[in-house]
Short mmCIF file of C-alpha atoms and ligand atoms in Angstrom, two decimals:
data_model
loop_
_atom_site.label_atom_id
_atom_site.label_comp_id
_atom_site.label_asym_id
_atom_site.label_seq_id
_atom_site.Cartn_x
_atom_site.Cartn_y
_atom_site.Cartn_z
CA MET A 446 199.79 -36.20 73.23
CA ASP A 447 203.12 -34.25 71.57
CA LYS A 448 202.76 -32.41 68.08
CA LEU A 449 204.11 -34.80 66.05
CA ASN A 450 201.46 -36.91 67.13
CA GLU A 451 198.87 -34.89 66.11
CA GLN A 452 199.90 -34.46 63.14
CA ALA A 453 200.46 -37.91 62.06
CA ILE A 454 196.63 -38.11 63.39
CA GLN A 455 195.70 -35.31 61.39
CA MET A 456 197.30 -36.56 58.08
CA ALA A 457 195.81 -40.05 58.18
CA TYR A 458 192.19 -38.27 58.96
CA ASP A 459 192.95 -36.29 55.57
CA LEU A 460 193.83 -39.44 53.62
CA ALA A 461 190.58 -41.39 55.35
CA LYS A 462 189.41 -38.25 54.51
CA ALA A 463 189.49 -38.70 51.05
CA ARG A 464 188.51 -43.11 50.99
CA TYR A 465 185.92 -42.70 52.97
CA ALA A 466 184.69 -39.43 49.15
CA ALA A 467 185.52 -41.57 46.78
CA LEU A 468 182.71 -44.09 48.22
CA GLY A 469 181.09 -41.13 48.31
CA VAL A 470 180.69 -41.39 52.92
CA ASP A 471 181.25 -38.02 54.53
CA THR A 472 183.31 -37.98 56.52
CA GLU A 473 182.21 -34.79 58.53
CA ARG A 474 179.10 -35.52 59.02
CA ALA A 475 179.04 -39.14 60.07
CA LEU A 476 181.22 -37.10 62.96
CA ALA A 477 178.85 -34.43 63.29
CA THR A 478 176.19 -36.82 63.38
CA LEU A 479 178.75 -39.05 66.06
CA SER A 480 178.91 -36.14 68.08
CA SER A 481 174.70 -35.30 68.74
CA ILE A 482 175.04 -39.17 70.39
CA SER A 483 175.10 -39.34 74.16
CA LEU A 484 175.35 -42.37 76.29
CA SER A 485 173.19 -43.36 79.21
CA LEU A 486 176.73 -45.04 81.40
CA HIS A 487 175.22 -47.89 84.19
CA CYS A 488 175.89 -46.75 87.66
CA TRP A 489 176.83 -50.01 88.65
CA GLN A 490 180.14 -50.93 86.72
CA GLY A 491 181.81 -48.67 89.27
CA ASP A 492 180.91 -51.44 92.41
CA ASP A 493 179.68 -54.28 91.16
CA VAL A 494 175.73 -53.43 91.65
CA SER A 495 176.33 -52.90 95.44
CA GLY A 496 174.99 -49.75 96.01
CA PHE A 497 175.14 -47.50 99.15
CA GLU A 498 171.84 -49.38 100.87
CA THR A 499 172.25 -49.21 104.91
CA SER A 500 171.51 -53.02 104.62
CA GLY A 501 174.06 -53.86 102.41
CA GLU A 502 172.23 -56.87 101.08
CA ALA A 503 174.25 -59.10 99.15
CA LEU A 504 173.76 -59.09 94.86
CA SER A 505 170.43 -61.23 93.99
CA GLY A 506 168.47 -61.93 90.81
CA GLY A 507 170.72 -64.29 89.24
CA ILE A 508 172.53 -61.25 88.09
CA ALA A 509 176.56 -61.72 89.12
CA ALA A 510 180.20 -59.45 89.40
CA THR A 511 182.17 -61.42 89.16
CA GLY A 512 186.11 -60.59 91.01
CA ASN A 513 187.47 -59.00 93.40
CA TYR A 514 189.71 -56.18 91.42
CA PRO A 515 190.80 -53.77 94.34
CA GLY A 516 189.60 -50.26 94.45
CA LYS A 517 186.03 -50.74 94.04
CA ALA A 518 184.08 -47.17 95.09
CA ARG A 519 183.03 -47.49 98.90
CA ASN A 520 180.69 -44.32 98.74
CA PRO A 521 179.02 -41.76 96.47
CA SER A 522 182.16 -39.11 96.60
CA GLU A 523 183.92 -42.38 95.25
CA LEU A 524 181.67 -43.97 92.67
CA ARG A 525 181.02 -40.00 91.01
CA ALA A 526 185.24 -39.30 91.20
CA ASP A 527 185.47 -42.41 89.39
CA LEU A 528 182.91 -41.55 87.15
CA ASP A 529 184.18 -37.70 86.88
CA GLN A 530 187.87 -40.02 85.77
CA ALA A 531 185.97 -42.31 82.71
CA TYR A 532 183.90 -39.29 81.63
CA ARG A 533 187.10 -37.81 80.95
CA LEU A 534 188.36 -39.87 78.64
CA ILE A 535 185.17 -40.89 76.40
CA PRO A 536 184.57 -38.86 73.86
CA GLY A 537 181.40 -36.67 73.57
CA SER A 538 179.31 -35.30 76.42
CA HIS A 539 176.99 -38.54 77.96
CA ARG A 540 174.42 -39.76 80.52
CA LEU A 541 174.89 -41.80 83.46
CA ASN A 542 171.91 -44.23 84.31
CA LEU A 543 171.42 -44.67 87.77
CA HIS A 544 169.63 -47.50 90.29
CA ALA A 545 167.62 -46.64 93.05
CA ILE A 546 170.13 -48.70 95.63
CA TYR A 547 172.50 -45.57 94.44
CA ALA A 548 169.86 -43.49 96.96
CA GLU A 549 172.06 -41.59 99.65
CA THR A 550 169.83 -41.58 102.13
CA GLY A 551 172.48 -39.44 104.95
CA GLY A 552 172.79 -43.23 106.51
CA LYS A 553 169.01 -43.60 107.55
CA LYS A 554 167.45 -46.78 106.19
CA VAL A 555 164.30 -45.03 104.23
CA SER A 556 163.00 -48.80 102.10
CA ARG A 557 162.24 -48.84 99.12
CA ASP A 558 158.72 -48.02 98.41
CA GLN A 559 159.25 -44.98 100.10
CA LEU A 560 162.71 -42.97 98.17
CA GLN A 561 161.76 -39.30 97.02
CA PRO A 562 163.63 -37.22 94.36
CA GLU A 563 165.42 -35.28 97.12
CA HIS A 564 166.93 -39.52 97.96
CA PHE A 565 168.59 -38.23 94.39
CA SER A 566 169.52 -34.67 94.48
CA ALA A 567 173.94 -34.95 95.53
CA TRP A 568 173.35 -36.22 91.77
CA VAL A 569 171.27 -33.87 90.41
CA ASP A 570 173.94 -31.44 91.16
CA TRP A 571 176.33 -33.74 90.13
CA ALA A 572 175.07 -34.10 86.63
CA ARG A 573 173.99 -30.27 85.94
CA ALA A 574 177.31 -29.66 87.23
CA ASN A 575 179.11 -32.09 84.81
CA HIS A 576 176.04 -31.67 81.86
CA HIS A 577 174.98 -35.16 82.34
CA GLY A 578 171.50 -35.82 81.54
CA LEU A 579 170.04 -39.78 84.62
CA ASP A 580 168.66 -42.69 83.98
CA PHE A 581 166.99 -44.23 86.13
CA ASN A 582 166.15 -48.15 87.27
CA PRO A 583 164.34 -49.31 89.89
CA THR A 584 166.12 -51.85 92.30
CA LEU A 585 163.98 -55.26 92.36
CA PHE A 586 166.86 -57.00 93.34
CA SER A 587 168.77 -57.73 96.21
CA HIS A 588 166.17 -57.50 99.10
CA PRO A 589 164.16 -59.62 101.32
CA MET A 590 160.95 -59.12 99.36
CA ALA A 591 162.71 -60.17 96.39
CA ALA A 592 164.08 -63.23 99.10
CA SER A 593 161.28 -65.52 97.10
CA GLY A 594 162.18 -64.76 93.42
CA PHE A 595 159.70 -62.88 93.11
CA THR A 596 157.95 -59.30 92.58
CA LEU A 597 156.37 -57.55 90.88
CA SER A 598 153.78 -61.17 90.32
CA SER A 599 154.75 -62.64 93.31
CA TYR A 600 151.40 -64.21 94.87
CA ASP A 601 152.30 -62.64 97.44
CA PRO A 602 149.59 -59.24 97.34
CA GLY A 603 151.86 -57.62 99.98
CA VAL A 604 154.89 -58.53 98.08
CA ARG A 605 153.06 -56.93 95.23
CA ARG A 606 152.45 -54.38 96.58
CA PHE A 607 155.31 -52.78 97.67
CA TRP A 608 157.04 -53.76 95.03
CA ILE A 609 154.93 -51.88 93.04
CA ASP A 610 155.02 -48.65 94.97
CA HIS A 611 159.18 -48.84 95.02
CA CYS A 612 158.20 -48.27 91.40
CA VAL A 613 156.22 -45.57 91.31
CA ALA A 614 158.82 -43.37 93.70
CA CYS A 615 160.70 -44.67 90.91
CA ARG A 616 159.14 -43.13 87.94
CA LYS A 617 158.78 -39.16 90.25
CA ILE A 618 162.38 -40.08 90.61
CA GLY A 619 162.69 -39.92 87.29
CA ALA A 620 160.85 -37.33 86.50
CA TYR A 621 162.43 -34.61 89.06
CA PHE A 622 165.57 -35.99 86.90
CA GLY A 623 163.66 -34.92 83.92
CA GLN A 624 162.41 -31.41 85.27
CA GLN A 625 165.86 -30.69 86.63
CA LEU A 626 168.15 -31.34 84.00
CA GLY A 627 165.86 -30.63 81.49
CA THR A 628 166.42 -34.05 79.14
CA PRO A 629 163.63 -36.75 79.82
CA ALA A 630 165.01 -40.07 82.09
CA VAL A 631 163.90 -43.21 81.25
CA THR A 632 163.44 -44.68 83.98
CA ASN A 633 163.33 -49.03 82.76
CA ILE A 634 162.39 -51.88 84.69
CA TRP A 635 164.10 -55.45 84.53
CA ILE A 636 162.46 -58.32 87.69
CA PRO A 637 164.00 -60.65 87.92
CA ASP A 638 160.67 -62.77 88.48
CA GLY A 639 161.39 -66.63 87.31
CA TYR A 640 161.82 -70.46 88.91
CA LYS A 641 164.34 -72.89 88.54
CA ASP A 642 162.23 -75.91 87.26
CA THR A 643 159.32 -76.01 85.44
CA PRO A 644 156.41 -73.87 86.57
CA ALA A 645 153.31 -76.20 86.41
CA ASP A 646 151.29 -72.74 85.80
CA ARG A 647 153.59 -70.17 83.31
CA LEU A 648 150.33 -68.05 82.94
CA ALA A 649 149.30 -66.65 86.57
CA PRO A 650 152.74 -64.71 86.95
CA ARG A 651 152.01 -63.12 83.57
CA ALA A 652 149.16 -62.04 84.64
CA LEU A 653 149.59 -60.73 88.09
CA LEU A 654 153.25 -58.78 86.04
CA LYS A 655 150.51 -57.44 83.85
CA GLU A 656 148.49 -56.24 85.98
CA SER A 657 151.30 -55.00 88.20
CA LEU A 658 152.25 -52.82 85.73
CA ASP A 659 148.79 -51.80 84.61
CA GLN A 660 149.24 -49.75 89.07
CA VAL A 661 152.59 -48.99 88.62
CA LEU A 662 152.18 -47.23 85.12
CA ALA A 663 148.80 -45.55 85.79
CA GLU A 664 150.01 -42.77 85.91
CA PRO A 665 150.79 -40.32 82.53
CA ILE A 666 154.34 -38.33 83.29
CA ASP A 667 154.36 -35.87 80.82
CA PRO A 668 157.19 -37.36 78.74
CA ARG A 669 160.12 -34.46 78.51
CA LEU A 670 160.75 -35.20 81.67
CA ASN A 671 160.65 -39.13 81.81
CA LEU A 672 160.14 -42.43 79.60
CA ASP A 673 159.32 -45.76 81.05
CA ALA A 674 161.00 -48.89 79.30
CA VAL A 675 160.35 -52.77 80.58
CA GLU A 676 163.66 -54.92 80.10
CA GLY A 677 162.99 -58.95 79.00
CA LYS A 678 164.66 -61.99 79.54
CA LEU A 679 165.37 -65.08 78.77
CA PHE A 680 167.08 -66.24 81.83
CA GLY A 681 168.70 -65.78 85.80
CA LEU A 682 170.69 -67.36 88.04
CA GLY A 683 168.72 -69.53 89.59
CA ALA A 684 165.19 -68.41 86.96
CA GLU A 685 166.51 -70.54 84.71
CA SER A 686 163.39 -72.42 83.04
CA TYR A 687 160.55 -69.65 83.03
CA THR A 688 161.06 -66.24 82.83
CA VAL A 689 157.94 -64.00 83.95
CA GLY A 690 159.60 -60.94 82.00
CA SER A 691 159.95 -62.26 78.64
CA HIS A 692 160.82 -60.64 75.92
CA GLU A 693 157.37 -61.48 74.22
CA PHE A 694 155.70 -60.55 77.22
CA TYR A 695 156.89 -57.28 76.78
CA LEU A 696 156.63 -56.49 72.96
CA ALA A 697 152.72 -58.17 73.26
CA TYR A 698 152.35 -54.93 76.98
CA THR A 699 154.46 -51.79 74.63
CA ALA A 700 152.67 -52.13 71.41
CA ALA A 701 149.21 -52.24 73.21
CA ARG A 702 150.37 -50.21 75.74
CA ASN A 703 151.63 -48.07 72.65
CA ALA A 704 148.57 -48.67 70.58
CA ALA A 705 145.91 -47.22 73.67
CA GLY A 706 147.96 -44.56 73.47
CA SER A 707 151.23 -44.51 76.36
CA ARG A 708 154.40 -43.81 75.62
CA LEU A 709 156.39 -47.25 76.77
CA LEU A 710 159.35 -47.91 75.98
CA LEU A 711 160.73 -52.00 75.00
CA CYS A 712 164.00 -52.50 76.67
CA LEU A 713 166.45 -54.92 74.40
CA ASP A 714 169.50 -56.13 76.09
CA SER A 715 171.83 -58.20 73.78
CA GLY A 716 172.77 -60.76 76.41
CA HIS A 717 169.39 -61.34 77.26
CA PHE A 718 168.56 -64.32 74.07
CA HIS A 719 169.59 -67.10 73.43
CA PRO A 720 172.96 -66.97 72.69
CA THR A 721 173.12 -66.81 68.91
CA GLU A 722 170.46 -64.56 69.12
CA THR A 723 171.51 -61.46 68.40
CA ILE A 724 169.09 -58.06 68.92
CA ALA A 725 170.70 -56.48 65.63
CA ASP A 726 167.32 -58.19 63.31
CA LYS A 727 165.17 -57.19 65.56
CA LEU A 728 165.83 -53.71 65.87
CA SER A 729 163.43 -53.15 61.95
CA ALA A 730 161.36 -55.52 63.16
CA VAL A 731 159.74 -53.62 66.38
CA MET A 732 160.63 -49.89 64.99
CA LEU A 733 157.91 -50.36 62.73
CA THR A 734 155.43 -50.32 65.07
CA LEU A 735 157.35 -49.24 68.32
CA PRO A 736 158.22 -44.63 69.22
CA GLU A 737 161.30 -46.46 71.02
CA LEU A 738 163.53 -48.04 72.33
CA LEU A 739 165.67 -48.73 74.60
CA LEU A 740 169.19 -50.41 74.52
CA HIS A 741 171.62 -52.21 77.50
CA VAL A 742 174.61 -52.82 75.14
CA SER A 743 176.06 -56.20 77.26
CA ARG A 744 178.44 -58.82 75.33
CA GLY A 745 176.77 -62.51 76.74
CA VAL A 746 179.71 -64.93 76.31
CA ARG A 747 178.15 -68.11 76.41
CA TRP A 748 175.49 -66.99 78.81
CA ASP A 749 174.33 -63.48 79.78
CA SER A 750 177.55 -62.65 81.37
CA ASP A 751 177.35 -59.05 81.75
CA HIS A 752 181.48 -59.22 80.11
CA VAL A 753 182.37 -55.29 78.70
CA VAL A 754 181.21 -54.09 75.60
CA ILE A 755 184.20 -54.82 72.81
CA TYR A 756 184.44 -54.25 69.29
CA ASN A 757 182.91 -57.54 68.12
CA ASP A 758 181.09 -58.20 65.34
CA ASP A 759 178.13 -58.08 67.67
CA LEU A 760 178.12 -55.21 68.30
CA LEU A 761 178.76 -53.23 65.00
CA ALA A 762 175.80 -55.43 63.63
CA ILE A 763 173.15 -52.88 65.84
CA THR A 764 175.05 -49.70 65.56
CA GLN A 765 175.31 -50.57 61.76
CA GLU A 766 171.16 -51.38 62.54
CA ILE A 767 170.18 -48.15 64.27
CA VAL A 768 172.13 -46.25 61.63
CA ARG A 769 170.95 -47.68 58.42
CA GLY A 770 166.95 -47.37 60.44
CA ASN A 771 167.58 -44.04 61.36
CA TYR A 772 166.47 -44.73 64.56
CA LEU A 773 169.70 -42.68 66.44
CA SER A 774 166.48 -39.71 67.32
CA ARG A 775 164.49 -43.24 68.37
CA ILE A 776 166.82 -45.34 70.47
CA HIS A 777 167.96 -44.44 73.72
CA ILE A 778 171.30 -46.46 73.91
CA GLY A 779 172.84 -47.55 77.66
CA LEU A 780 175.68 -49.49 78.49
CA ASP A 781 174.98 -52.52 80.91
CA TYR A 782 177.96 -54.85 82.53
CA PHE A 783 179.60 -55.23 84.91
CA ASP A 784 183.44 -56.39 85.31
CA ALA A 785 184.81 -56.99 88.05
CA SER A 786 187.51 -59.07 87.46
CA ILE A 787 189.88 -55.39 85.94
CA ASN A 788 189.78 -51.69 86.77
CA ARG A 789 186.08 -50.89 86.95
CA VAL A 790 186.93 -47.55 85.40
CA ALA A 791 188.26 -48.91 82.50
CA ALA A 792 185.50 -51.26 82.00
CA TRP A 793 183.08 -48.18 82.25
CA VAL A 794 185.98 -46.34 79.68
CA MET A 795 186.59 -49.36 76.59
CA GLY A 796 182.89 -50.61 76.55
CA ALA A 797 182.00 -46.68 75.83
CA ARG A 798 184.85 -45.85 73.68
CA ASN A 799 184.21 -49.02 71.48
CA THR A 800 180.02 -48.78 71.34
CA LEU A 801 181.07 -45.07 70.30
CA HIS A 802 183.69 -46.41 67.69
CA ALA A 803 181.58 -49.20 66.01
CA LEU A 804 179.40 -46.01 65.97
CA LEU A 805 181.09 -44.27 63.96
CA ALA A 806 181.79 -46.87 61.30
CA ALA A 807 178.32 -47.27 61.07
CA LEU A 808 177.81 -44.16 59.82
CA LEU A 809 181.22 -44.47 58.11
CA GLU A 810 178.49 -46.93 55.43
CA PRO A 811 178.30 -46.57 52.28
CA VAL A 812 174.94 -46.64 52.76
CA GLU A 813 173.13 -44.86 49.33
CA LYS A 814 176.18 -47.14 47.28
CA LEU A 815 174.67 -50.77 49.93
CA ARG A 816 170.86 -49.44 48.77
CA VAL A 817 171.40 -48.80 45.30
CA ALA A 818 172.85 -52.39 45.17
CA GLU A 819 170.71 -54.57 46.90
CA LYS A 820 167.06 -52.50 45.98
CA THR A 821 168.88 -52.90 41.66
CA GLY A 822 169.68 -56.89 42.23
CA ASP A 823 173.20 -56.96 42.61
CA PHE A 824 174.16 -58.33 45.31
CA THR A 825 177.59 -59.25 43.94
CA THR A 826 177.96 -55.23 44.06
CA ARG A 827 176.02 -55.19 48.03
CA LEU A 828 179.35 -57.99 49.75
CA ALA A 829 182.21 -56.70 47.71
CA LEU A 830 180.90 -52.63 49.43
CA LEU A 831 180.93 -54.82 52.39
CA GLU A 832 184.11 -55.88 52.71
CA GLU A 833 185.52 -53.13 51.22
CA ALA A 834 184.04 -51.08 54.40
CA LYS A 835 185.53 -53.55 56.61
CA GLY A 836 189.15 -52.46 55.43
CA MET A 837 188.16 -48.93 55.58
CA PRO A 838 190.13 -46.61 58.01
CA SER A 839 188.11 -46.21 60.88
CA GLY A 840 190.84 -46.04 62.89
CA ALA A 841 192.10 -43.04 61.96
CA VAL A 842 188.66 -41.36 61.55
CA TRP A 843 187.91 -42.03 65.22
CA ASP A 844 191.48 -41.36 66.34
CA TYR A 845 190.53 -37.63 64.31
CA TYR A 846 187.52 -37.30 66.78
CA CYS A 847 189.05 -38.69 69.57
CA LEU A 848 192.13 -35.66 68.63
CA GLN A 849 189.27 -33.41 68.41
CA LYS A 850 187.31 -33.94 71.31
CA GLY A 851 190.56 -33.84 73.70
CA VAL A 852 190.66 -37.71 74.74
CA PRO A 853 193.62 -39.29 74.89
CA VAL A 854 194.21 -41.27 71.37
CA GLY A 855 194.46 -44.64 71.32
CA LEU A 856 195.94 -46.63 73.51
CA SER A 857 197.35 -43.55 75.59
CA PHE A 858 193.70 -43.54 77.28
CA LEU A 859 195.26 -46.19 79.50
CA ASP A 860 197.74 -44.34 81.57
CA PRO A 861 195.89 -41.41 83.10
CA ILE A 862 194.09 -45.23 84.08
CA LYS A 863 197.00 -46.71 85.62
CA GLN A 864 197.43 -42.81 87.44
CA TYR A 865 193.63 -43.19 88.29
CA GLU A 866 194.84 -46.59 89.88
CA ALA A 867 198.31 -46.28 91.95
CA LYS A 868 196.35 -42.35 93.75
CA ILE A 869 193.27 -43.09 94.33
CA LEU A 870 191.97 -46.84 94.01
CA ALA A 871 194.59 -48.59 95.81
CA GLN A 872 194.49 -46.43 98.55
CA ARG A 873 190.68 -47.60 99.03
CA ALA A 874 190.42 -50.85 101.74
CA ILE A 875 188.41 -53.93 99.85
C1 RNT B 715 169.88 -57.77 84.95
C2 RNT B 715 169.62 -56.17 83.69
C3 RNT B 715 169.31 -55.58 84.61
C4 RNT B 715 170.38 -55.39 84.79
C5 RNT B 715 170.29 -53.93 85.40
C6 RNT B 715 171.30 -54.14 87.09
O1 RNT B 715 169.81 -59.11 83.46
O2 RNT B 715 169.81 -56.86 82.06
O3 RNT B 715 169.47 -54.59 83.33
O4 RNT B 715 171.63 -55.18 84.63
O5 RNT B 715 169.39 -53.25 86.28
ZN1 ZN B 716 169.91 -55.27 81.05
#
């Protein structure tokens, strides 16, 4: 970045700052808040949800990464190098979200119900050195024990036992992350269980799931080390007619557990509802009762397709709700998509930058003025303010933020990615 551009960015920011000040919005305060937000980047964007298990089962569970862009990470050090490259281009300090299949077992086959903290010690060393908090997920798919399409809700007690033990092992690994890194891990359980066709019994698998979850969560863990979350869903590929772990199931389950004094987060994935249904309106509905939430920010196109998160109205509606509701300290924000048709590092960077930019736009809203207009019944002013906000120069504030944080401004984030692709990714055999 040459001097002239820096000056131009500074000048554009100064003008933007004055425009926002006229609306009663303090850009410096917005930037300070933005700087305190840590997104959890999903490790699985880097290798199409493959993981490093020696058996290397194909991706299952009704999710799919499509595309065959060259250069996917083939081992933990490649994945970490790709992540390092991504984090260098994202302003701020951010977390990493790991899945159990990213364990490093030194070439030894370790059954998922036997996973130990030591199998993640290299991730912890890397996270510590780079100031990333870690989050975690048991992997209840891509495995022979999930071949029937059922895991924690299977009619087979042996299958349930295996997955309960896996989830228990994962909570301990989450606590180890929290203890090693001084920031609690959010350990999120998502199961693929469901039927392709109309079930005769919708209740029995849910009763089994409830029983299994009760066992998984039986042992309390210090919330300063690990926080548990459960993620519902509407349908999966091959589970179009019935999903055991539906949104309502987990909403009721988390509400009941929290009411009984144990902390459990509900996870809302923005791709897990009907295509015209968005999660923005759900936040205020659940945050009155639930203490904390986990978000999986994703983008469904026609179905739960996990496209790269873009700066669109859906994303803005989510970030506006987070900011307007003052939920930043109670909502953990993670990304969740997997696109194998474009450069995978760029996919991480764009999704993260878009999410941060949308959070900034929300932080720059004239919230107080909007509230007054609404409360006094002045809906004309409310509409005018909302429309005005759309044209305000949040991009100039965003550019200045990137400059301040020492990351590329604007499209120049692509240059290092193209160089990395030519130098590193292109050398990897498919
Ligand atoms: C699947 C869920 C889940 C996964 C990851 C890989 O529909 O969204 O969060 O994407 O666990
Ligand atoms: Zn998800």
